[in-house]
mmCIF file of C-alpha atoms and ligand atoms in Angstrom:
data_model
loop_
_atom_site.group_PDB
_atom_site.id
_atom_site.type_symbol
_atom_site.label_atom_id
_atom_site.label_comp_id
_atom_site.label_asym_id
_atom_site.label_seq_id
_atom_site.Cartn_x
_atom_site.Cartn_y
_atom_site.Cartn_z
ATOM 1 C CA MET A 1 -4.456 -51.501 -23.215
ATOM 2 C CA ILE A 2 -6.733 -48.839 -21.809
ATOM 3 C CA ALA A 3 -5.413 -46.181 -24.183
ATOM 4 C CA GLN A 4 -6.170 -48.185 -27.318
ATOM 5 C CA ASP A 5 -9.681 -49.089 -26.204
ATOM 6 C CA LEU A 6 -10.418 -45.509 -25.261
ATOM 7 C CA LEU A 7 -9.023 -44.207 -28.543
ATOM 8 C CA VAL A 8 -11.335 -46.482 -30.523
ATOM 9 C CA ALA A 9 -14.297 -45.468 -28.387
ATOM 10 C CA LEU A 10 -13.547 -41.753 -28.630
ATOM 11 C CA GLN A 11 -12.982 -41.910 -32.373
ATOM 12 C CA GLY A 12 -16.564 -43.106 -32.525
ATOM 13 C CA VAL A 13 -17.509 -39.656 -31.208
ATOM 14 C CA SER A 14 -15.151 -37.704 -33.393
ATOM 15 C CA SER A 15 -12.844 -39.223 -35.960
ATOM 16 C CA GLU A 16 -10.223 -36.536 -35.318
ATOM 17 C CA VAL A 17 -9.447 -37.651 -31.765
ATOM 18 C CA ALA A 18 -5.780 -38.674 -31.664
ATOM 19 C CA GLU A 19 -3.367 -39.912 -29.060
ATOM 20 C CA ARG A 20 -1.306 -37.223 -27.353
ATOM 21 C CA GLU A 21 2.244 -37.651 -26.141
ATOM 22 C CA SER A 22 2.217 -38.455 -22.463
ATOM 23 C CA ALA A 23 4.684 -39.597 -19.831
ATOM 24 C CA ASP A 24 2.114 -41.135 -17.559
ATOM 25 C CA TRP A 25 -1.601 -41.647 -18.207
ATOM 26 C CA PRO A 26 -3.506 -42.105 -21.486
ATOM 27 C CA SER A 27 -3.829 -38.754 -23.162
ATOM 28 C CA PHE A 28 -5.780 -37.532 -26.173
ATOM 29 C CA ASN A 29 -5.995 -34.553 -28.467
ATOM 30 C CA CYS A 30 -9.525 -33.667 -29.319
ATOM 31 C CA PRO A 31 -11.061 -31.112 -31.711
ATOM 32 C CA ILE A 32 -12.589 -28.364 -29.628
ATOM 33 C CA ASP A 33 -16.046 -28.731 -31.219
ATOM 34 C CA SER A 34 -16.487 -32.264 -29.928
ATOM 35 C CA LEU A 35 -14.770 -31.672 -26.575
ATOM 36 C CA VAL A 36 -17.929 -31.765 -24.469
ATOM 37 C CA ALA A 37 -19.221 -34.860 -26.285
ATOM 38 C CA VAL A 38 -15.903 -36.663 -25.778
ATOM 39 C CA LEU A 39 -15.772 -35.811 -22.072
ATOM 40 C CA LYS A 40 -19.397 -36.877 -21.681
ATOM 41 C CA VAL A 41 -18.630 -40.270 -23.228
ATOM 42 C CA LEU A 42 -15.632 -40.668 -20.895
ATOM 43 C CA ARG A 43 -17.805 -39.814 -17.915
ATOM 44 C CA ASP A 44 -20.897 -41.847 -18.788
ATOM 45 C CA ASN A 45 -19.501 -44.881 -20.605
ATOM 46 C CA HIS A 46 -16.011 -45.330 -19.172
ATOM 47 C CA GLY A 47 -16.401 -44.420 -15.523
ATOM 48 C CA TYR A 48 -14.240 -41.282 -15.498
ATOM 49 C CA ASP A 49 -16.615 -39.653 -13.077
ATOM 50 C CA MET A 50 -14.378 -37.096 -11.406
ATOM 51 C CA LEU A 51 -12.962 -33.929 -12.947
ATOM 52 C CA VAL A 52 -9.634 -33.529 -11.185
ATOM 53 C CA ASP A 53 -8.435 -30.469 -13.062
ATOM 54 C CA ALA A 54 -9.565 -28.209 -15.833
ATOM 55 C CA THR A 55 -6.890 -25.795 -16.935
ATOM 56 C CA GLY A 56 -5.307 -24.114 -19.896
ATOM 57 C CA MET A 57 -1.914 -23.622 -21.458
ATOM 58 C CA ASP A 58 -0.172 -20.867 -23.393
ATOM 59 C CA ASN A 59 2.078 -22.478 -25.994
ATOM 60 C CA GLY A 60 4.018 -19.288 -26.655
ATOM 61 C CA VAL A 61 3.368 -15.871 -28.161
ATOM 62 C CA ASP A 62 4.027 -16.951 -31.732
ATOM 63 C CA ALA A 63 2.682 -20.481 -31.483
ATOM 64 C CA SER A 64 -0.358 -21.434 -33.460
ATOM 65 C CA PRO A 65 -2.629 -22.612 -32.016
ATOM 66 C CA ARG A 66 -1.535 -20.568 -29.030
ATOM 67 C CA PHE A 67 -3.954 -21.748 -26.335
ATOM 68 C CA THR A 68 -4.872 -25.266 -25.316
ATOM 69 C CA VAL A 69 -7.440 -26.311 -22.746
ATOM 70 C CA ILE A 70 -6.665 -29.421 -20.723
ATOM 71 C CA TYR A 71 -8.855 -31.719 -18.640
ATOM 72 C CA HIS A 72 -7.756 -34.395 -16.188
ATOM 73 C CA LEU A 73 -10.324 -37.019 -15.310
ATOM 74 C CA LEU A 74 -10.193 -39.742 -12.663
ATOM 75 C CA SER A 75 -12.153 -42.949 -12.482
ATOM 76 C CA THR A 76 -12.948 -43.289 -8.799
ATOM 77 C CA ALA A 77 -13.819 -46.967 -9.288
ATOM 78 C CA ASN A 78 -10.675 -48.031 -11.164
ATOM 79 C CA HIS A 79 -8.214 -45.393 -9.929
ATOM 80 C CA VAL A 80 -6.987 -44.494 -13.393
ATOM 81 C CA TYR A 81 -6.619 -41.085 -14.960
ATOM 82 C CA VAL A 82 -7.088 -39.776 -18.469
ATOM 83 C CA ARG A 83 -6.063 -36.454 -19.970
ATOM 84 C CA VAL A 84 -7.868 -34.652 -22.780
ATOM 85 C CA ALA A 85 -6.481 -31.587 -24.528
ATOM 86 C CA ALA A 86 -8.112 -29.348 -27.120
ATOM 87 C CA ASP A 87 -6.602 -26.429 -29.036
ATOM 88 C CA CYS A 88 -8.523 -23.155 -29.094
ATOM 89 C CA ALA A 89 -9.122 -21.985 -32.644
ATOM 90 C CA ASP A 90 -8.584 -18.246 -32.152
ATOM 91 C CA SER A 91 -5.207 -17.159 -30.774
ATOM 92 C CA GLU A 92 -6.340 -13.573 -30.133
ATOM 93 C CA ASN A 93 -9.553 -14.321 -28.267
ATOM 94 C CA PRO A 94 -9.388 -17.997 -27.320
ATOM 95 C CA VAL A 95 -12.776 -19.573 -26.689
ATOM 96 C CA ALA A 96 -13.632 -23.008 -25.314
ATOM 97 C CA PRO A 97 -16.944 -24.671 -24.432
ATOM 98 C CA THR A 98 -17.726 -24.936 -20.738
ATOM 99 C CA VAL A 99 -17.915 -28.364 -19.109
ATOM 100 C CA SER A 100 -19.622 -27.016 -16.002
ATOM 101 C CA GLY A 101 -22.765 -28.716 -17.294
ATOM 102 C CA LEU A 102 -21.034 -32.097 -16.879
ATOM 103 C CA TRP A 103 -19.165 -31.337 -13.647
ATOM 104 C CA PRO A 104 -20.440 -28.349 -11.631
ATOM 105 C CA GLY A 105 -16.956 -28.140 -10.087
ATOM 106 C CA ALA A 106 -15.547 -27.020 -13.430
ATOM 107 C CA ASP A 107 -17.095 -23.604 -12.776
ATOM 108 C CA TRP A 108 -14.266 -22.197 -10.675
ATOM 109 C CA HIS A 109 -11.511 -24.005 -12.605
ATOM 110 C CA GLU A 110 -12.695 -22.332 -15.768
ATOM 111 C CA ARG A 111 -12.918 -18.970 -14.060
ATOM 112 C CA GLU A 112 -9.302 -19.396 -13.021
ATOM 113 C CA ALA A 113 -8.235 -20.232 -16.570
ATOM 114 C CA TYR A 114 -10.181 -17.214 -17.765
ATOM 115 C CA ASP A 115 -8.552 -14.993 -15.158
ATOM 116 C CA LEU A 116 -4.960 -16.070 -15.678
ATOM 117 C CA LEU A 117 -4.903 -17.021 -19.365
ATOM 118 C CA GLY A 118 -7.832 -15.147 -20.848
ATOM 119 C CA ILE A 119 -9.623 -18.167 -22.265
ATOM 120 C CA THR A 120 -13.340 -17.432 -22.465
ATOM 121 C CA TYR A 121 -15.676 -20.329 -21.771
ATOM 122 C CA GLU A 122 -18.883 -20.277 -23.778
ATOM 123 C CA ASN A 123 -22.161 -20.712 -21.889
ATOM 124 C CA HIS A 124 -20.356 -20.549 -18.566
ATOM 125 C CA PRO A 125 -22.858 -19.607 -15.819
ATOM 126 C CA ASP A 126 -20.644 -16.936 -14.262
ATOM 127 C CA MET A 127 -17.681 -15.904 -16.431
ATOM 128 C CA ARG A 128 -15.854 -13.528 -14.067
ATOM 129 C CA ARG A 129 -12.301 -13.332 -12.784
ATOM 130 C CA ILE A 130 -11.708 -15.378 -9.663
ATOM 131 C CA LEU A 131 -8.281 -14.339 -8.323
ATOM 132 C CA MET A 132 -7.432 -10.893 -9.670
ATOM 133 C CA TRP A 133 -9.872 -8.017 -9.223
ATOM 134 C CA ASP A 134 -12.595 -7.556 -11.831
ATOM 135 C CA SER A 135 -11.084 -4.509 -13.562
ATOM 136 C CA TYR A 136 -7.574 -5.995 -13.862
ATOM 137 C CA PRO A 137 -6.556 -5.548 -17.496
ATOM 138 C CA HIS A 138 -4.029 -8.398 -17.919
ATOM 139 C CA HIS A 139 -3.872 -12.173 -17.881
ATOM 140 C CA PRO A 140 -0.789 -12.977 -15.785
ATOM 141 C CA LEU A 141 -0.022 -16.518 -16.933
ATOM 142 C CA ARG A 142 0.270 -15.537 -20.587
ATOM 143 C CA LYS A 143 3.798 -15.851 -21.895
ATOM 144 C CA ASP A 144 4.010 -12.157 -22.795
ATOM 145 C CA PHE A 145 3.255 -11.075 -19.218
ATOM 146 C CA PRO A 146 6.469 -10.016 -17.429
ATOM 147 C CA LEU A 147 7.367 -11.798 -14.190
ATOM 148 C CA ALA A 148 7.222 -8.583 -12.149
ATOM 149 C CA GLY A 149 3.893 -7.454 -13.579
ATOM 150 C CA HIS A 150 2.686 -4.131 -14.950
ATOM 151 C CA GLU A 151 1.954 -0.771 -13.391
ATOM 152 C CA ASP A 152 -1.781 -0.225 -12.889
ATOM 153 C CA ASP A 153 -4.209 1.752 -10.791
ATOM 154 C CA LEU A 154 -5.686 0.414 -7.574
ATOM 155 C CA TRP A 155 -9.213 -0.811 -8.239
ATOM 156 C CA ASP A 156 -10.865 1.316 -5.547
ATOM 157 C CA GLU A 157 -11.070 4.910 -6.733
ATOM 158 C CA GLU A 158 -11.577 6.418 -3.276
ATOM 159 C CA ILE A 159 -8.618 4.609 -1.734
ATOM 160 C CA ARG A 160 -6.531 5.373 -4.829
ATOM 161 C CA GLU A 161 -7.040 9.100 -4.288
ATOM 162 C CA GLU A 162 -6.662 8.875 -0.528
ATOM 163 C CA THR A 163 -3.386 6.973 -0.514
ATOM 164 C CA GLY A 164 -1.864 7.687 -3.922
ATOM 165 C CA THR A 165 -0.761 4.066 -4.043
ATOM 166 C CA LYS A 166 -0.417 2.236 -7.338
ATOM 167 C CA VAL A 167 -0.069 -1.335 -8.444
ATOM 168 C CA ILE A 168 3.645 -1.462 -9.281
ATOM 169 C CA PRO A 169 5.850 -4.030 -10.969
ATOM 170 C CA ALA A 170 7.396 -6.023 -8.132
ATOM 171 C CA PRO A 171 11.017 -5.014 -7.439
ATOM 172 C CA MET A 172 13.101 -7.807 -8.902
ATOM 173 C CA ALA A 173 16.502 -6.734 -7.541
ATOM 174 C CA GLY A 174 18.613 -9.343 -9.254
ATOM 175 C CA GLY A 175 15.820 -11.915 -9.135
ATOM 176 C CA PRO A 176 14.135 -14.260 -9.844
ATOM 177 C CA PHE A 177 14.921 -15.686 -6.431
ATOM 178 C CA VAL A 178 15.777 -19.340 -6.402
ATOM 179 C CA SER A 179 16.920 -21.750 -3.717
ATOM 180 C CA LYS A 180 19.931 -23.935 -4.464
ATOM 181 C CA SER A 181 19.460 -27.644 -4.131
ATOM 182 C CA SER A 182 21.716 -28.520 -1.261
ATOM 183 C CA ASN A 183 21.856 -30.988 1.575
ATOM 184 C CA PHE A 184 21.769 -28.200 4.102
ATOM 185 C CA GLU A 185 18.534 -26.422 4.855
ATOM 186 C CA ALA A 186 20.434 -23.272 5.800
ATOM 187 C CA GLN A 187 21.812 -22.981 2.261
ATOM 188 C CA LYS A 188 18.415 -23.328 0.652
ATOM 189 C CA GLU A 189 17.420 -19.774 1.486
ATOM 190 C CA PRO A 190 16.253 -18.251 -1.823
ATOM 191 C CA ARG A 191 18.847 -15.918 -3.320
ATOM 192 C CA ALA A 192 18.781 -13.605 -6.307
ATOM 193 C CA LYS A 193 20.181 -15.290 -9.408
ATOM 194 C CA ASP A 194 22.226 -12.228 -10.301
ATOM 195 C CA GLU A 195 23.531 -10.642 -7.124
ATOM 196 C CA SER A 196 25.554 -7.982 -8.949
ATOM 197 C CA TRP A 197 22.604 -5.557 -8.745
ATOM 198 C CA ASN A 198 19.769 -4.688 -6.416
ATOM 199 C CA GLU A 199 17.410 -1.799 -5.618
ATOM 200 C CA LYS A 200 20.295 0.465 -4.594
ATOM 201 C CA LYS A 201 22.934 -0.638 -7.111
ATOM 202 C CA GLU A 202 22.133 -0.173 -10.820
ATOM 203 C CA LYS A 203 21.947 -3.186 -13.069
ATOM 204 C CA PRO A 204 25.254 -3.459 -14.969
ATOM 205 C CA GLU A 205 25.039 -2.835 -18.740
ATOM 206 C CA GLY A 206 25.197 -5.690 -21.225
ATOM 207 C CA MET B 1 0.157 1.918 48.985
ATOM 208 C CA VAL B 2 3.039 3.116 46.923
ATOM 209 C CA SER B 3 2.361 2.925 43.244
ATOM 210 C CA SER B 4 4.963 1.495 40.952
ATOM 211 C CA ASN B 5 3.817 3.967 38.319
ATOM 212 C CA ALA B 6 5.972 7.051 38.702
ATOM 213 C CA ASP B 7 3.679 9.108 36.492
ATOM 214 C CA ILE B 8 0.807 8.765 38.889
ATOM 215 C CA GLY B 9 2.866 8.709 42.078
ATOM 216 C CA TYR B 10 -0.038 7.995 44.361
ATOM 217 C CA ASN B 11 0.707 7.922 48.059
ATOM 218 C CA SER B 12 -2.365 7.409 50.229
ATOM 219 C CA LYS B 13 -0.654 8.809 53.315
ATOM 220 C CA VAL B 14 -0.124 12.138 51.572
ATOM 221 C CA GLU B 15 -3.036 12.471 49.157
ATOM 222 C CA GLY B 16 -5.744 10.502 50.923
ATOM 223 C CA GLY B 17 -8.454 9.584 48.443
ATOM 224 C CA VAL B 18 -7.247 11.966 45.760
ATOM 225 C CA ILE B 19 -4.829 11.207 42.924
ATOM 226 C CA VAL B 20 -3.019 14.086 41.320
ATOM 227 C CA SER B 21 -1.598 13.476 37.885
ATOM 228 C CA LYS B 22 -1.417 14.757 34.350
ATOM 229 C CA ALA B 23 -4.385 14.031 32.117
ATOM 230 C CA ASP B 24 -1.985 12.631 29.512
ATOM 231 C CA ALA B 25 -0.570 10.132 31.965
ATOM 232 C CA VAL B 26 -4.007 8.882 32.965
ATOM 233 C CA ILE B 27 -5.356 8.657 29.417
ATOM 234 C CA ASN B 28 -2.231 6.958 28.129
ATOM 235 C CA TRP B 29 -2.188 4.582 31.072
ATOM 236 C CA ILE B 30 -5.753 3.527 30.287
ATOM 237 C CA ARG B 31 -5.097 3.172 26.577
ATOM 238 C CA THR B 32 -1.845 1.299 27.035
ATOM 239 C CA HIS B 33 -3.392 -1.477 29.050
ATOM 240 C CA SER B 34 -6.477 -2.044 26.974
ATOM 241 C CA LEU B 35 -5.482 -2.160 23.321
ATOM 242 C CA TRP B 36 -8.239 -3.973 21.516
ATOM 243 C CA PRO B 37 -6.822 -5.570 18.364
ATOM 244 C CA MET B 38 -8.506 -5.748 15.002
ATOM 245 C CA PRO B 39 -7.151 -9.070 13.698
ATOM 246 C CA MET B 40 -6.454 -8.536 9.995
ATOM 247 C CA GLY B 41 -5.481 -12.166 9.438
ATOM 248 C CA LEU B 42 -4.739 -12.610 5.744
ATOM 249 C CA ALA B 43 -2.373 -15.579 5.548
ATOM 250 C CA CYS B 44 -0.176 -17.956 7.539
ATOM 251 C CA CYS B 45 0.928 -15.284 10.057
ATOM 252 C CA ALA B 46 -2.638 -15.216 11.338
ATOM 253 C CA ILE B 47 -2.067 -18.686 12.789
ATOM 254 C CA GLU B 48 0.683 -17.268 14.993
ATOM 255 C CA LEU B 49 -1.615 -14.403 15.907
ATOM 256 C CA MET B 50 -4.174 -16.970 17.028
ATOM 257 C CA ALA B 51 -1.496 -18.769 19.015
ATOM 258 C CA ALA B 52 -0.636 -15.487 20.715
ATOM 259 C CA GLY B 53 -4.261 -15.187 21.695
ATOM 260 C CA ALA B 54 -4.544 -18.752 23.002
ATOM 261 C CA SER B 55 -3.703 -20.033 26.466
ATOM 262 C CA LYS B 56 -0.029 -20.816 25.946
ATOM 263 C CA PHE B 57 1.076 -17.289 25.058
ATOM 264 C CA ASP B 58 -1.919 -15.480 26.502
ATOM 265 C CA ILE B 59 -1.967 -12.015 24.987
ATOM 266 C CA SER B 60 -4.410 -10.962 27.735
ATOM 267 C CA ARG B 61 -1.455 -10.531 30.076
ATOM 268 C CA PHE B 62 -0.907 -7.323 28.110
ATOM 269 C CA GLY B 63 -4.529 -6.276 27.981
ATOM 270 C CA ALA B 64 -4.965 -7.024 24.285
ATOM 271 C CA GLU B 65 -7.057 -10.178 24.359
ATOM 272 C CA VAL B 66 -10.291 -8.605 23.149
ATOM 273 C CA MET B 67 -10.006 -9.314 19.428
ATOM 274 C CA ARG B 68 -12.735 -7.297 17.798
ATOM 275 C CA PHE B 69 -13.964 -8.223 14.375
ATOM 276 C CA SER B 70 -15.637 -4.862 14.103
ATOM 277 C CA PRO B 71 -13.272 -2.005 13.265
ATOM 278 C CA ARG B 72 -15.533 0.386 15.180
ATOM 279 C CA GLN B 73 -14.565 -1.201 18.450
ATOM 280 C CA SER B 74 -10.839 -1.736 18.002
ATOM 281 C CA ASP B 75 -7.679 0.257 18.647
ATOM 282 C CA VAL B 76 -4.864 -1.568 16.925
ATOM 283 C CA MET B 77 -4.992 -3.302 13.581
ATOM 284 C CA ILE B 78 -2.654 -6.286 13.435
ATOM 285 C CA VAL B 79 -1.999 -6.967 9.758
ATOM 286 C CA ALA B 80 -0.976 -10.616 9.864
ATOM 287 C CA GLY B 81 -0.360 -11.952 6.405
ATOM 288 C CA THR B 82 0.122 -11.315 2.729
ATOM 289 C CA VAL B 83 -1.734 -8.256 1.471
ATOM 290 C CA THR B 84 -2.706 -8.615 -2.169
ATOM 291 C CA TYR B 85 -3.591 -5.650 -4.341
ATOM 292 C CA LYS B 86 -7.111 -7.027 -4.419
ATOM 293 C CA MET B 87 -7.305 -6.871 -0.617
ATOM 294 C CA ALA B 88 -5.315 -3.650 -0.080
ATOM 295 C CA PRO B 89 -8.159 -1.138 -0.564
ATOM 296 C CA ILE B 90 -10.311 -3.208 1.801
ATOM 297 C CA VAL B 91 -7.589 -3.128 4.464
ATOM 298 C CA ARG B 92 -7.451 0.638 4.094
ATOM 299 C CA ARG B 93 -11.235 0.923 4.293
ATOM 300 C CA ILE B 94 -11.326 -1.085 7.509
ATOM 301 C CA TYR B 95 -8.531 1.091 8.883
ATOM 302 C CA ASP B 96 -10.563 4.187 8.000
ATOM 303 C CA GLN B 97 -13.537 2.744 9.862
ATOM 304 C CA MET B 98 -11.584 2.353 13.091
ATOM 305 C CA ALA B 99 -12.186 5.094 15.629
ATOM 306 C CA GLU B 100 -9.299 7.348 16.671
ATOM 307 C CA PRO B 101 -6.908 6.806 18.343
ATOM 308 C CA LYS B 102 -5.679 3.860 16.279
ATOM 309 C CA TRP B 103 -2.447 2.083 15.613
ATOM 310 C CA VAL B 104 -1.164 -0.548 13.189
ATOM 311 C CA ILE B 105 1.200 -3.466 13.683
ATOM 312 C CA ALA B 106 2.635 -5.017 10.499
ATOM 313 C CA MET B 107 3.214 -8.627 11.466
ATOM 314 C CA GLY B 108 5.655 -10.680 9.412
ATOM 315 C CA ALA B 109 7.721 -10.230 6.294
ATOM 316 C CA CYS B 110 4.717 -10.091 3.980
ATOM 317 C CA ALA B 111 2.890 -7.311 5.764
ATOM 318 C CA SER B 112 6.121 -5.376 6.311
ATOM 319 C CA SER B 113 7.581 -5.555 2.816
ATOM 320 C CA GLY B 114 5.731 -7.998 0.594
ATOM 321 C CA GLY B 115 8.051 -10.698 1.887
ATOM 322 C CA MET B 116 8.994 -13.395 -0.537
ATOM 323 C CA TYR B 117 6.142 -12.447 -2.835
ATOM 324 C CA ARG B 118 7.843 -10.210 -5.353
ATOM 325 C CA SER B 119 4.840 -10.685 -7.504
ATOM 326 C CA TYR B 120 2.361 -8.833 -9.657
ATOM 327 C CA ALA B 121 -0.405 -9.595 -7.178
ATOM 328 C CA THR B 122 1.150 -8.619 -3.841
ATOM 329 C CA LEU B 123 1.301 -5.193 -2.218
ATOM 330 C CA GLN B 124 4.963 -4.579 -1.408
ATOM 331 C CA GLY B 125 4.428 -3.649 2.231
ATOM 332 C CA VAL B 126 1.245 -2.623 3.974
ATOM 333 C CA ASP B 127 2.806 0.760 4.825
ATOM 334 C CA ARG B 128 1.976 1.771 1.264
ATOM 335 C CA ILE B 129 -1.666 1.819 2.240
ATOM 336 C CA VAL B 130 -1.870 2.439 6.020
ATOM 337 C CA PRO B 131 0.548 4.122 8.471
ATOM 338 C CA VAL B 132 2.414 1.433 10.422
ATOM 339 C CA ASP B 133 3.595 1.900 14.015
ATOM 340 C CA VAL B 134 5.478 -1.334 14.648
ATOM 341 C CA TYR B 135 6.972 -3.844 12.198
ATOM 342 C CA ILE B 136 7.693 -7.444 13.157
ATOM 343 C CA SER B 137 10.312 -9.448 11.276
ATOM 344 C CA GLY B 138 10.014 -13.160 10.656
ATOM 345 C CA CYS B 139 8.196 -15.572 8.425
ATOM 346 C CA PRO B 140 6.173 -16.196 10.473
ATOM 347 C CA PRO B 141 7.209 -14.321 13.619
ATOM 348 C CA ARG B 142 6.796 -16.330 16.804
ATOM 349 C CA PRO B 143 3.988 -15.288 19.150
ATOM 350 C CA GLU B 144 6.613 -13.882 21.523
ATOM 351 C CA ALA B 145 7.660 -11.497 18.753
ATOM 352 C CA LEU B 146 4.086 -10.271 18.516
ATOM 353 C CA LEU B 147 3.986 -9.776 22.277
ATOM 354 C CA ASP B 148 7.258 -7.867 22.021
ATOM 355 C CA ALA B 149 5.749 -5.664 19.325
ATOM 356 C CA LEU B 150 2.744 -5.079 21.542
ATOM 357 C CA ILE B 151 4.998 -3.947 24.394
ATOM 358 C CA LYS B 152 6.838 -1.657 21.968
ATOM 359 C CA LEU B 153 3.511 -0.217 20.914
ATOM 360 C CA GLN B 154 2.523 0.251 24.557
ATOM 361 C CA ASP B 155 5.746 2.205 25.080
ATOM 362 C CA LYS B 156 4.824 4.380 22.148
ATOM 363 C CA VAL B 157 1.228 4.901 23.279
ATOM 364 C CA SER B 158 2.326 5.826 26.787
ATOM 365 C CA THR B 159 4.405 8.750 25.529
ATOM 366 C CA GLU B 160 1.811 10.293 23.241
ATOM 367 C CA THR B 161 0.381 13.763 23.855
ATOM 368 C CA SER B 162 -3.156 12.514 24.054
ATOM 369 C CA THR B 163 -4.901 15.584 25.448
ATOM 370 C CA GLN B 164 -3.649 17.705 22.563
ATOM 371 C CA ASN B 165 -4.799 15.106 20.107
ATOM 372 C CA LEU B 166 -8.238 14.998 21.703
ATOM 373 C CA PHE B 167 -9.121 18.392 20.323
ATOM 374 C CA LYS B 168 -7.147 18.199 17.134
ATOM 375 C CA VAL B 169 -9.139 17.804 13.960
ATOM 376 C CA LYS B 170 -7.373 15.400 11.650
ATOM 377 C CA SER B 171 -7.020 16.861 8.194
HETATM 378 S S1 SF4 C 301 5.488 -13.570 6.494
HETATM 379 FE FE1 SF4 C 301 5.597 -15.778 6.090
HETATM 380 S S2 SF4 C 301 4.209 -16.704 7.572
HETATM 381 FE FE2 SF4 C 301 3.693 -14.518 7.438
HETATM 382 S S3 SF4 C 301 2.065 -14.373 5.911
HETATM 383 FE FE3 SF4 C 301 4.006 -14.054 4.863
HETATM 384 S S4 SF4 C 301 4.587 -16.090 4.110
HETATM 385 FE FE4 SF4 C 301 3.018 -16.375 5.706
#
């Protein structure tokens, strides 16, 4: 079993590494302090040479630990994957070590996780937002961020004054919009879940 | 020669080498048939815009084949794609850099209304940031729809009071 062998090997790095529930590939929970060491051992000693994905997860507003960072590795020689997850200690200002020293490609993945979840990566070469504009005050993939978004100012002061346009919560109008699973393409057109209200008709009480 | 253009109404037997017309008609006629687009291709709709410019649909039949990537040299901005809030001020800035007279075509559902992106990141219609002359429905609209919008815009341009606008200072 790959998972058992890996577990033994990784526990040599940190005794707290444990198996993580997984529906597909071997998966491990790892203390965040030894995350880089564990990933380095997987890369150098076990052939997991490719970082497929580096991402994060919000476990819920009240969950503790609230944020988890997740890494998917692929062995290009053996075509097998492994997943490593580590909980961030601080739920207010989650911090994780960067792995961009091991895989330069982690740079932008970590910027995305920083942008959307607000996880700060220590020693990252360029810790800026990657999708939203630099002065955006929120982290949209956090569980307490509403689907439609918040009202904010446009980032360009000149254009803001010239046009008077604002960043507005998207009009939901009975949404979210979902497509029904159906055999007919024509019926898969996304529709509002609750069609009893829209922009012109008030949302019914209760 | 009898011109098909009633505004100009040139008849060589009567006028000889001289054409008598209104300045508006001449200016509008020139503008109508040489609209240089500024391709603001932001998402999938831009592919259809490219198709409209390629040989099969041939936008040059309508005098709009000279896609300029410099706003200084273009007349009509074709916003083809999803405008995010991050991009919106840049779209406006490019619009501001275009020389008068200028027009805007909002191509596709996204540019017209935000389209299916009812999202925190997407501007809900490019008309919140620039004045739009023609909207095109569709996701994406076919190149013919873009050509149709271009003809609609030509109709609009050909009825403008251009000479008055020449000396008008925009506030
Ligand atoms: S309208 Fe459709 S095709 Fe056009 S940019 Fe939006 S999603 Fe893409």
